[in-house]
Amino acid sequence: MAEAAAKRQPGMSRIIRGIVIGAALALSACVRPSAPPPEPVRPGPTQPVRPTTPPPVRPGLPEADTERHRVALLVPMSGTNAGIGRSLNNATQLAILDLKADNVRITTYDTALGATAAATRALADGNKLIVGPLLAEDARAIAPLARRAGVPVLSFSNDTGVAGNGTYVMGYTPAQSIERVVDYARRSGVTEFAGLMPTGLYGDRASTAFLRAVEGAGGKVTALETYNRGAPAMNAAIARLARSPFQAVLIADSASGAVTAVPGIRRASPTAKVLGTELWNSDSAVGGMTALNGSWFASVSDTLYRTYAGKYRARFGAAPYRLSTLGYDAVLLTVRIARDWRPGDNFPTGRLSDEGGFGGIDGAFRFGRDGVAERALEVQEIRGGTTVTVSPAPQGFGR
């Protein structure tokens, strides 16, 4: 290394030799040969060497990391829903990279090991915003902890029942999707509607939303039937529907569930329009389900999703879950608000109520007073092996 340094700085060896020689001459001038030798120093009692105690290792994030906003991502990284959780995690990392958001630090906590434990660790680590969790029951469990800490929660759930008191719902809610597609059908000339609803919480809420949507659009519900999932129960419900006239029937089930129902519906009313919910957009194969040709459903726009999915696949080597865009958009929202948010301070929750809303992969959205994300939805038609937008989503919200 010394030779390399000397080569980089010509003449350095001469300077060093000069310094050494000068110091030696100065030292020799101070030594007098005639002086008596110094008395030997007698060693005193030895003192025990005290070992240096290293600083304690504390769990959690580095305390010195004070220049970045700390955001916790609570998702299942193991267990049944690990695939969705990993996709959400990847989406947040992709957003950080795309935005070059060096001022935001996202730490992931596995809710499959216990949502309450994950939230407790996240709050102890000093995170000022919680993104997630995925499931409604987990959102309910962590809400009191986050509220006491003054930390808002952006849940990925679509259960509006968990919203409020500092918890926000980013998920795609059935009520908005049903209202949008019913309104489009009514404007297209449909006046008589029937509903086919699965039993359970989703079906109950879809039923309520459907009745309100049809009434609000000026139409009439002629029949509403529920069923336990499975072809026999579904066919029995369709047979009951057939006793009443209808021009359109809303099936509040997955796309594959709707495929099962279509033959019976065609027998009951050959020209009836089949309507779906936001659940259909989560099935990447929905466009190829020929039994659903001509059907309408309302969901978030796929315009930007296709580009996002390509980037995701190139980076992570697999296709993303459709739901993963919620993680990406949560980061977009955070980075936008971070312009007026000083690291270490509480998250400016009031900014979430911006009437102009936010933009993301899934289009425009904003949080209402109830804490539920209102979304600008489009209506898609299944046609010839693909989906076609027949009513575009609004670009934003007026102030």
Tab-separated table of C-alpha atoms in Angstrom:
chain	number	residue	atom	x	y	z
A	1	MET	CA	0.000	0.000	0.000
A	2	ALA	CA	2.865	2.378	0.811
A	3	GLU	CA	4.424	1.745	-2.578
A	4	ALA	CA	1.110	2.409	-4.279
A	5	ALA	CA	0.734	5.636	-2.373
A	6	ALA	CA	4.208	6.728	-3.305
A	7	LYS	CA	3.543	6.073	-6.957
A	8	ARG	CA	0.408	8.161	-6.784
A	9	GLN	CA	2.337	11.068	-5.209
A	10	PRO	CA	5.831	11.605	-6.762
A	11	GLY	CA	8.428	12.867	-4.323
A	12	MET	CA	6.553	11.586	-1.313
A	13	SER	CA	9.405	9.215	-0.373
A	14	ARG	CA	11.843	12.154	-0.224
A	15	ILE	CA	9.453	14.130	1.969
A	16	ILE	CA	8.989	11.189	4.339
A	17	ARG	CA	12.782	10.606	4.564
A	18	GLY	CA	13.282	14.309	5.311
A	19	ILE	CA	10.741	14.239	8.120
A	20	VAL	CA	12.285	11.116	9.660
A	21	ILE	CA	15.868	12.446	9.467
A	22	GLY	CA	14.887	15.840	10.894
A	23	ALA	CA	13.128	14.205	13.799
A	24	ALA	CA	16.117	11.984	14.535
A	25	LEU	CA	18.508	15.000	14.583
A	26	ALA	CA	16.224	16.909	16.897
A	27	LEU	CA	16.024	13.947	19.243
A	28	SER	CA	19.827	13.454	19.319
A	29	ALA	CA	20.375	17.138	20.154
A	30	CYS	CA	18.288	16.741	23.311
A	31	VAL	CA	20.268	13.771	24.717
A	32	ARG	CA	23.334	14.616	26.886
A	33	PRO	CA	25.807	11.709	27.196
A	34	SER	CA	27.184	13.062	30.493
A	35	ALA	CA	23.867	12.949	32.275
A	36	PRO	CA	23.367	10.092	34.773
A	37	PRO	CA	21.080	7.347	33.709
A	38	PRO	CA	17.519	7.714	34.989
A	39	GLU	CA	16.349	5.763	38.018
A	40	PRO	CA	14.479	2.625	37.096
A	41	VAL	CA	10.733	2.909	37.544
A	42	ARG	CA	9.441	0.387	40.044
A	43	PRO	CA	6.189	-1.102	38.947
A	44	GLY	CA	3.273	-0.484	41.287
A	45	PRO	CA	0.464	-2.848	42.047
A	46	THR	CA	-1.268	-3.968	38.893
A	47	GLN	CA	-4.855	-2.880	38.353
A	48	PRO	CA	-7.274	-5.434	36.964
A	49	VAL	CA	-8.284	-4.706	33.412
A	50	ARG	CA	-11.983	-4.062	33.244
A	51	PRO	CA	-13.563	-5.624	30.176
A	52	THR	CA	-15.377	-3.225	27.889
A	53	THR	CA	-19.084	-4.005	27.884
A	54	PRO	CA	-20.513	-3.837	24.368
A	55	PRO	CA	-23.765	-1.897	23.929
A	56	PRO	CA	-26.847	-4.050	24.315
A	57	VAL	CA	-28.370	-5.444	21.158
A	58	ARG	CA	-31.932	-4.189	20.934
A	59	PRO	CA	-34.573	-5.831	18.765
A	60	GLY	CA	-36.246	-3.888	15.991
A	61	LEU	CA	-35.071	-1.325	13.478
A	62	PRO	CA	-31.768	0.560	13.787
A	63	GLU	CA	-32.225	3.602	16.034
A	64	ALA	CA	-29.870	5.656	13.883
A	65	ASP	CA	-32.162	5.354	10.850
A	66	THR	CA	-33.873	8.691	11.418
A	67	GLU	CA	-33.891	10.074	7.885
A	68	ARG	CA	-36.576	7.778	6.510
A	69	HIS	CA	-40.284	7.343	7.149
A	70	ARG	CA	-40.972	4.034	8.835
A	71	VAL	CA	-43.893	2.131	7.356
A	72	ALA	CA	-44.988	-1.358	8.441
A	73	LEU	CA	-46.403	-3.854	5.944
A	74	LEU	CA	-48.576	-6.438	7.701
A	75	VAL	CA	-49.305	-9.367	5.385
A	76	PRO	CA	-49.238	-13.196	5.589
A	77	MET	CA	-45.772	-14.356	4.542
A	78	SER	CA	-46.444	-17.956	5.523
A	79	GLY	CA	-49.485	-20.193	5.743
A	80	THR	CA	-52.529	-20.413	3.480
A	81	ASN	CA	-52.418	-16.865	2.113
A	82	ALA	CA	-48.642	-16.624	1.774
A	83	GLY	CA	-48.832	-16.288	-2.017
A	84	ILE	CA	-50.983	-13.180	-1.792
A	85	GLY	CA	-48.841	-11.793	1.017
A	86	ARG	CA	-45.608	-12.229	-0.909
A	87	SER	CA	-47.163	-10.631	-3.976
A	88	LEU	CA	-48.228	-7.607	-1.908
A	89	ASN	CA	-44.748	-7.427	-0.408
A	90	ASN	CA	-43.135	-7.553	-3.851
A	91	ALA	CA	-45.498	-4.855	-5.105
A	92	THR	CA	-44.457	-2.438	-2.351
A	93	GLN	CA	-40.783	-3.032	-3.107
A	94	LEU	CA	-41.399	-2.497	-6.819
A	95	ALA	CA	-43.112	0.808	-6.052
A	96	ILE	CA	-40.198	1.959	-3.888
A	97	LEU	CA	-37.788	1.170	-6.732
A	98	ASP	CA	-39.950	2.769	-9.424
A	99	LEU	CA	-40.326	5.960	-7.407
A	100	LYS	CA	-36.734	5.958	-6.112
A	101	ALA	CA	-38.300	6.630	-2.715
A	102	ASP	CA	-35.175	6.574	-0.579
A	103	ASN	CA	-36.992	8.451	2.171
A	104	VAL	CA	-39.421	5.591	2.906
A	105	ARG	CA	-38.491	2.381	4.691
A	106	ILE	CA	-40.979	-0.493	4.555
A	107	THR	CA	-40.589	-3.386	6.991
A	108	THR	CA	-42.689	-6.523	6.541
A	109	TYR	CA	-44.300	-8.366	9.475
A	110	ASP	CA	-45.884	-11.792	9.048
A	111	THR	CA	-49.515	-11.790	10.202
A	112	ALA	CA	-49.751	-15.564	9.807
A	113	LEU	CA	-47.807	-15.763	13.074
A	114	GLY	CA	-50.439	-13.595	14.759
A	115	ALA	CA	-51.716	-10.217	13.629
A	116	THR	CA	-51.652	-8.730	17.127
A	117	ALA	CA	-48.056	-9.828	17.675
A	118	ALA	CA	-47.065	-8.430	14.271
A	119	ALA	CA	-48.692	-5.068	15.023
A	120	THR	CA	-47.111	-4.935	18.467
A	121	ARG	CA	-43.647	-5.423	16.979
A	122	ALA	CA	-44.339	-2.899	14.227
A	123	LEU	CA	-45.379	-0.230	16.728
A	124	ALA	CA	-42.422	-0.996	19.013
A	125	ASP	CA	-40.129	-0.520	16.019
A	126	GLY	CA	-41.402	3.028	15.635
A	127	ASN	CA	-43.449	2.632	12.444
A	128	LYS	CA	-45.815	5.564	11.956
A	129	LEU	CA	-48.083	3.960	9.335
A	130	ILE	CA	-49.405	0.421	8.979
A	131	VAL	CA	-50.177	-0.868	5.482
A	132	GLY	CA	-52.322	-3.997	5.657
A	133	PRO	CA	-53.416	-6.398	7.011
A	134	LEU	CA	-55.133	-8.490	4.366
A	135	LEU	CA	-57.972	-10.063	6.343
A	136	ALA	CA	-60.838	-8.268	8.065
A	137	GLU	CA	-60.434	-10.216	11.295
A	138	ASP	CA	-56.778	-9.188	11.465
A	139	ALA	CA	-57.714	-5.556	10.861
A	140	ARG	CA	-60.185	-5.749	13.748
A	141	ALA	CA	-57.572	-7.304	15.997
A	142	ILE	CA	-54.892	-4.666	15.464
A	143	ALA	CA	-57.185	-1.611	15.318
A	144	PRO	CA	-57.187	-0.884	19.090
A	145	LEU	CA	-53.376	-1.160	19.293
A	146	ALA	CA	-52.826	1.168	16.351
A	147	ARG	CA	-55.444	3.640	17.561
A	148	ARG	CA	-53.822	3.952	21.007
A	149	ALA	CA	-50.474	4.581	19.312
A	150	GLY	CA	-51.946	7.174	16.964
A	151	VAL	CA	-50.911	5.134	13.905
A	152	PRO	CA	-53.380	4.867	10.979
A	153	VAL	CA	-54.047	1.518	9.281
A	154	LEU	CA	-54.531	1.141	5.512
A	155	SER	CA	-56.162	-2.271	5.346
A	156	PHE	CA	-56.342	-4.368	2.178
A	157	SER	CA	-59.675	-5.825	3.304
A	158	ASN	CA	-62.910	-5.185	1.382
A	159	ASP	CA	-65.006	-5.451	4.560
A	160	THR	CA	-66.394	-1.979	5.196
A	161	GLY	CA	-67.280	-3.067	8.719
A	162	VAL	CA	-63.666	-2.632	9.850
A	163	ALA	CA	-63.373	0.970	8.621
A	164	GLY	CA	-63.355	3.948	10.956
A	165	ASN	CA	-61.465	5.211	14.018
A	166	GLY	CA	-58.124	5.271	12.230
A	167	THR	CA	-58.613	2.169	10.070
A	168	TYR	CA	-59.088	2.671	6.328
A	169	VAL	CA	-60.291	0.093	3.792
A	170	MET	CA	-58.431	0.015	0.469
A	171	GLY	CA	-59.972	-3.207	-0.839
A	172	TYR	CA	-62.458	-3.384	-3.708
A	173	THR	CA	-65.883	-3.327	-2.093
A	174	PRO	CA	-68.828	-5.157	-3.687
A	175	ALA	CA	-71.273	-2.292	-3.091
A	176	GLN	CA	-69.421	0.106	-5.400
A	177	SER	CA	-69.026	-2.511	-8.122
A	178	ILE	CA	-72.698	-3.484	-7.959
A	179	GLU	CA	-73.866	0.118	-8.033
A	180	ARG	CA	-71.716	0.858	-11.090
A	181	VAL	CA	-72.808	-2.147	-13.181
A	182	VAL	CA	-76.490	-1.775	-12.232
A	183	ASP	CA	-76.398	1.892	-13.199
A	184	TYR	CA	-74.840	1.004	-16.562
A	185	ALA	CA	-77.443	-1.719	-17.190
A	186	ARG	CA	-80.262	0.650	-16.300
A	187	ARG	CA	-78.902	3.274	-18.701
A	188	SER	CA	-78.735	0.528	-21.330
A	189	GLY	CA	-82.482	-0.103	-21.047
A	190	VAL	CA	-82.760	-2.758	-18.327
A	191	THR	CA	-85.645	-2.131	-15.930
A	192	GLU	CA	-86.280	-5.547	-14.321
A	193	PHE	CA	-83.445	-7.078	-12.294
A	194	ALA	CA	-82.994	-10.411	-10.520
A	195	GLY	CA	-80.271	-11.307	-8.029
A	196	LEU	CA	-78.507	-14.600	-7.329
A	197	MET	CA	-76.571	-14.403	-4.062
A	198	PRO	CA	-74.413	-16.946	-2.208
A	199	THR	CA	-75.067	-17.380	1.499
A	200	GLY	CA	-72.575	-15.773	3.867
A	201	LEU	CA	-71.348	-12.296	4.721
A	202	TYR	CA	-70.366	-11.365	1.163
A	203	GLY	CA	-73.730	-12.472	-0.203
A	204	ASP	CA	-75.604	-10.612	2.528
A	205	ARG	CA	-73.803	-7.366	1.796
A	206	ALA	CA	-74.121	-7.858	-1.944
A	207	SER	CA	-77.880	-8.334	-1.526
A	208	THR	CA	-78.241	-5.090	0.403
A	209	ALA	CA	-76.093	-3.214	-2.120
A	210	PHE	CA	-78.049	-4.690	-5.031
A	211	LEU	CA	-81.444	-3.648	-3.668
A	212	ARG	CA	-80.205	-0.118	-2.999
A	213	ALA	CA	-78.489	0.163	-6.381
A	214	VAL	CA	-81.537	-0.926	-8.371
A	215	GLU	CA	-83.807	1.401	-6.414
A	216	GLY	CA	-81.349	4.288	-6.851
A	217	ALA	CA	-81.142	3.658	-10.601
A	218	GLY	CA	-84.926	3.653	-10.993
A	219	GLY	CA	-85.249	-0.066	-11.725
A	220	LYS	CA	-87.186	-2.904	-10.089
A	221	VAL	CA	-85.976	-6.096	-8.374
A	222	THR	CA	-88.361	-8.837	-9.466
A	223	ALA	CA	-86.595	-11.732	-7.692
A	224	LEU	CA	-83.741	-12.282	-5.242
A	225	GLU	CA	-82.565	-15.777	-4.363
A	226	THR	CA	-79.765	-17.124	-2.182
A	227	TYR	CA	-77.952	-20.455	-2.429
A	228	ASN	CA	-75.279	-22.526	-0.763
A	229	ARG	CA	-72.328	-22.818	-3.128
A	230	GLY	CA	-72.556	-25.841	-5.381
A	231	ALA	CA	-74.362	-26.677	-8.617
A	232	PRO	CA	-77.457	-28.397	-7.095
A	233	ALA	CA	-78.273	-25.534	-4.719
A	234	MET	CA	-77.536	-22.961	-7.415
A	235	ASN	CA	-79.810	-24.658	-9.952
A	236	ALA	CA	-82.608	-24.805	-7.377
A	237	ALA	CA	-82.225	-21.056	-6.751
A	238	ILE	CA	-82.314	-20.382	-10.514
A	239	ALA	CA	-85.506	-22.428	-10.828
A	240	ARG	CA	-87.081	-20.162	-8.218
A	241	LEU	CA	-85.865	-17.086	-10.133
A	242	ALA	CA	-87.571	-18.350	-13.277
A	243	ARG	CA	-90.987	-17.797	-11.704
A	244	SER	CA	-90.516	-14.046	-12.189
A	245	PRO	CA	-89.620	-12.029	-15.296
A	246	PHE	CA	-86.199	-10.358	-15.464
A	247	GLN	CA	-84.037	-8.695	-18.081
A	248	ALA	CA	-80.765	-8.952	-16.154
A	249	VAL	CA	-79.495	-11.075	-13.286
A	250	LEU	CA	-76.640	-10.169	-10.978
A	251	ILE	CA	-74.550	-13.150	-9.846
A	252	ALA	CA	-72.584	-12.146	-6.726
A	253	ASP	CA	-70.072	-14.953	-7.048
A	254	SER	CA	-66.718	-15.654	-8.635
A	255	ALA	CA	-66.447	-15.903	-12.408
A	256	SER	CA	-66.247	-19.706	-12.232
A	257	GLY	CA	-69.361	-19.747	-10.042
A	258	ALA	CA	-71.160	-17.612	-12.595
A	259	VAL	CA	-70.197	-20.032	-15.365
A	260	THR	CA	-71.979	-22.774	-13.421
A	261	ALA	CA	-75.116	-20.638	-13.190
A	262	VAL	CA	-75.333	-19.460	-16.807
A	263	PRO	CA	-76.927	-22.580	-18.401
A	264	GLY	CA	-79.850	-22.468	-15.972
A	265	ILE	CA	-80.259	-18.727	-16.452
A	266	ARG	CA	-80.322	-19.132	-20.240
A	267	ARG	CA	-83.074	-21.726	-19.925
A	268	ALA	CA	-85.091	-19.403	-17.678
A	269	SER	CA	-84.562	-16.240	-19.739
A	270	PRO	CA	-82.557	-16.697	-22.980
A	271	THR	CA	-82.017	-12.974	-23.594
A	272	ALA	CA	-81.246	-11.908	-20.033
A	273	LYS	CA	-78.017	-9.978	-19.469
A	274	VAL	CA	-75.682	-11.529	-16.896
A	275	LEU	CA	-74.023	-9.094	-14.482
A	276	GLY	CA	-71.024	-9.751	-12.244
A	277	THR	CA	-69.115	-8.071	-9.418
A	278	GLU	CA	-65.534	-7.023	-8.757
A	279	LEU	CA	-64.724	-10.671	-7.964
A	280	TRP	CA	-64.589	-11.396	-11.685
A	281	ASN	CA	-61.619	-9.118	-12.242
A	282	SER	CA	-59.496	-11.173	-9.845
A	283	ASP	CA	-59.707	-14.140	-12.240
A	284	SER	CA	-57.131	-13.667	-15.001
A	285	ALA	CA	-58.949	-16.238	-17.176
A	286	VAL	CA	-62.339	-14.505	-17.078
A	287	GLY	CA	-62.039	-13.225	-20.658
A	288	GLY	CA	-61.750	-16.749	-21.977
A	289	MET	CA	-64.876	-18.054	-20.241
A	290	THR	CA	-67.060	-18.290	-23.333
A	291	ALA	CA	-70.178	-19.071	-21.305
A	292	LEU	CA	-69.975	-15.499	-19.995
A	293	ASN	CA	-69.789	-13.834	-23.431
A	294	GLY	CA	-71.801	-10.623	-23.386
A	295	SER	CA	-71.754	-10.345	-19.592
A	296	TRP	CA	-70.949	-7.071	-17.830
A	297	PHE	CA	-69.075	-6.429	-14.615
A	298	ALA	CA	-67.616	-3.333	-12.982
A	299	SER	CA	-64.152	-3.169	-11.482
A	300	VAL	CA	-61.001	-1.076	-11.318
A	301	SER	CA	-59.377	-0.274	-14.637
A	302	ASP	CA	-56.898	-2.737	-16.145
A	303	THR	CA	-55.251	-0.119	-18.378
A	304	LEU	CA	-52.195	0.402	-16.149
A	305	TYR	CA	-52.341	-3.047	-14.620
A	306	ARG	CA	-51.039	-4.740	-17.760
A	307	THR	CA	-47.879	-2.599	-17.713
A	308	TYR	CA	-47.451	-3.191	-13.996
A	309	ALA	CA	-47.884	-6.951	-14.402
A	310	GLY	CA	-45.173	-7.021	-17.077
A	311	LYS	CA	-42.699	-5.165	-14.865
A	312	TYR	CA	-43.574	-7.379	-11.913
A	313	ARG	CA	-43.059	-10.546	-13.938
A	314	ALA	CA	-39.716	-9.316	-15.287
A	315	ARG	CA	-38.418	-8.587	-11.791
A	316	PHE	CA	-39.857	-11.456	-9.740
A	317	GLY	CA	-40.226	-14.185	-12.356
A	318	ALA	CA	-43.918	-14.802	-11.751
A	319	ALA	CA	-47.271	-13.185	-12.390
A	320	PRO	CA	-48.628	-10.961	-9.612
A	321	TYR	CA	-51.880	-11.513	-7.801
A	322	ARG	CA	-54.451	-9.002	-9.054
A	323	LEU	CA	-54.849	-7.767	-5.472
A	324	SER	CA	-51.162	-6.840	-5.238
A	325	THR	CA	-51.780	-3.451	-6.840
A	326	LEU	CA	-53.226	-2.366	-3.495
A	327	GLY	CA	-49.708	-2.594	-2.068
A	328	TYR	CA	-48.231	-0.611	-4.945
A	329	ASP	CA	-50.881	2.101	-4.661
A	330	ALA	CA	-50.441	2.329	-0.881
A	331	VAL	CA	-46.798	3.229	-1.492
A	332	LEU	CA	-47.766	5.833	-4.105
A	333	LEU	CA	-50.097	7.404	-1.562
A	334	THR	CA	-47.424	7.338	1.159
A	335	VAL	CA	-44.758	8.917	-1.027
A	336	ARG	CA	-47.116	11.690	-2.067
A	337	ILE	CA	-47.992	12.530	1.543
A	338	ALA	CA	-44.349	12.171	2.622
A	339	ARG	CA	-43.559	15.506	0.966
A	340	ASP	CA	-45.197	17.189	3.955
A	341	TRP	CA	-44.345	14.565	6.564
A	342	ARG	CA	-41.170	14.901	8.616
A	343	PRO	CA	-39.461	11.589	9.488
A	344	GLY	CA	-40.170	10.609	13.075
A	345	ASP	CA	-43.373	12.645	13.303
A	346	ASN	CA	-46.815	11.082	13.414
A	347	PHE	CA	-48.380	10.357	10.047
A	348	PRO	CA	-50.547	13.313	8.912
A	349	THR	CA	-53.787	11.338	8.896
A	350	GLY	CA	-55.824	14.331	7.793
A	351	ARG	CA	-54.167	14.141	4.392
A	352	LEU	CA	-55.985	10.860	3.705
A	353	SER	CA	-59.239	12.825	3.442
A	354	ASP	CA	-58.075	14.838	0.428
A	355	GLU	CA	-61.231	15.353	-1.645
A	356	GLY	CA	-59.231	15.231	-4.855
A	357	GLY	CA	-58.164	11.718	-3.970
A	358	PHE	CA	-55.135	9.806	-5.166
A	359	GLY	CA	-54.057	8.101	-8.362
A	360	GLY	CA	-52.631	4.627	-8.739
A	361	ILE	CA	-52.366	1.490	-10.831
A	362	ASP	CA	-56.059	0.889	-10.151
A	363	GLY	CA	-57.069	4.418	-11.115
A	364	ALA	CA	-58.413	7.223	-8.958
A	365	PHE	CA	-59.547	6.628	-5.379
A	366	ARG	CA	-60.262	8.639	-2.268
A	367	PHE	CA	-61.295	7.905	1.297
A	368	GLY	CA	-64.717	9.001	2.459
A	369	ARG	CA	-65.636	10.031	5.971
A	370	ASP	CA	-66.353	6.385	6.722
A	371	GLY	CA	-62.747	5.437	5.913
A	372	VAL	CA	-63.706	3.368	2.840
A	373	ALA	CA	-61.889	3.935	-0.447
A	374	GLU	CA	-64.247	5.269	-3.090
A	375	ARG	CA	-63.009	4.113	-6.485
A	376	ALA	CA	-63.492	5.232	-10.049
A	377	LEU	CA	-64.694	2.024	-11.752
A	378	GLU	CA	-65.116	0.983	-15.349
A	379	VAL	CA	-67.598	-1.474	-16.849
A	380	GLN	CA	-66.145	-4.348	-18.851
A	381	GLU	CA	-67.825	-6.784	-21.212
A	382	ILE	CA	-66.598	-10.305	-21.830
A	383	ARG	CA	-66.314	-10.633	-25.566
A	384	GLY	CA	-64.539	-13.061	-27.897
A	385	GLY	CA	-62.020	-14.448	-25.419
A	386	THR	CA	-61.114	-11.140	-23.806
A	387	THR	CA	-62.601	-8.231	-21.863
A	388	VAL	CA	-63.530	-4.938	-23.496
A	389	THR	CA	-64.194	-1.671	-21.680
A	390	VAL	CA	-67.695	-0.495	-22.551
A	391	SER	CA	-67.847	2.344	-20.022
A	392	PRO	CA	-64.517	3.924	-19.013
A	393	ALA	CA	-63.722	4.877	-15.449
A	394	PRO	CA	-63.686	8.585	-14.541
A	395	GLN	CA	-60.173	10.027	-14.468
A	396	GLY	CA	-60.558	11.594	-11.058
A	397	PHE	CA	-62.833	13.284	-8.561
A	398	GLY	CA	-64.086	16.844	-8.799
A	399	ARG	CA	-63.435	19.134	-5.880
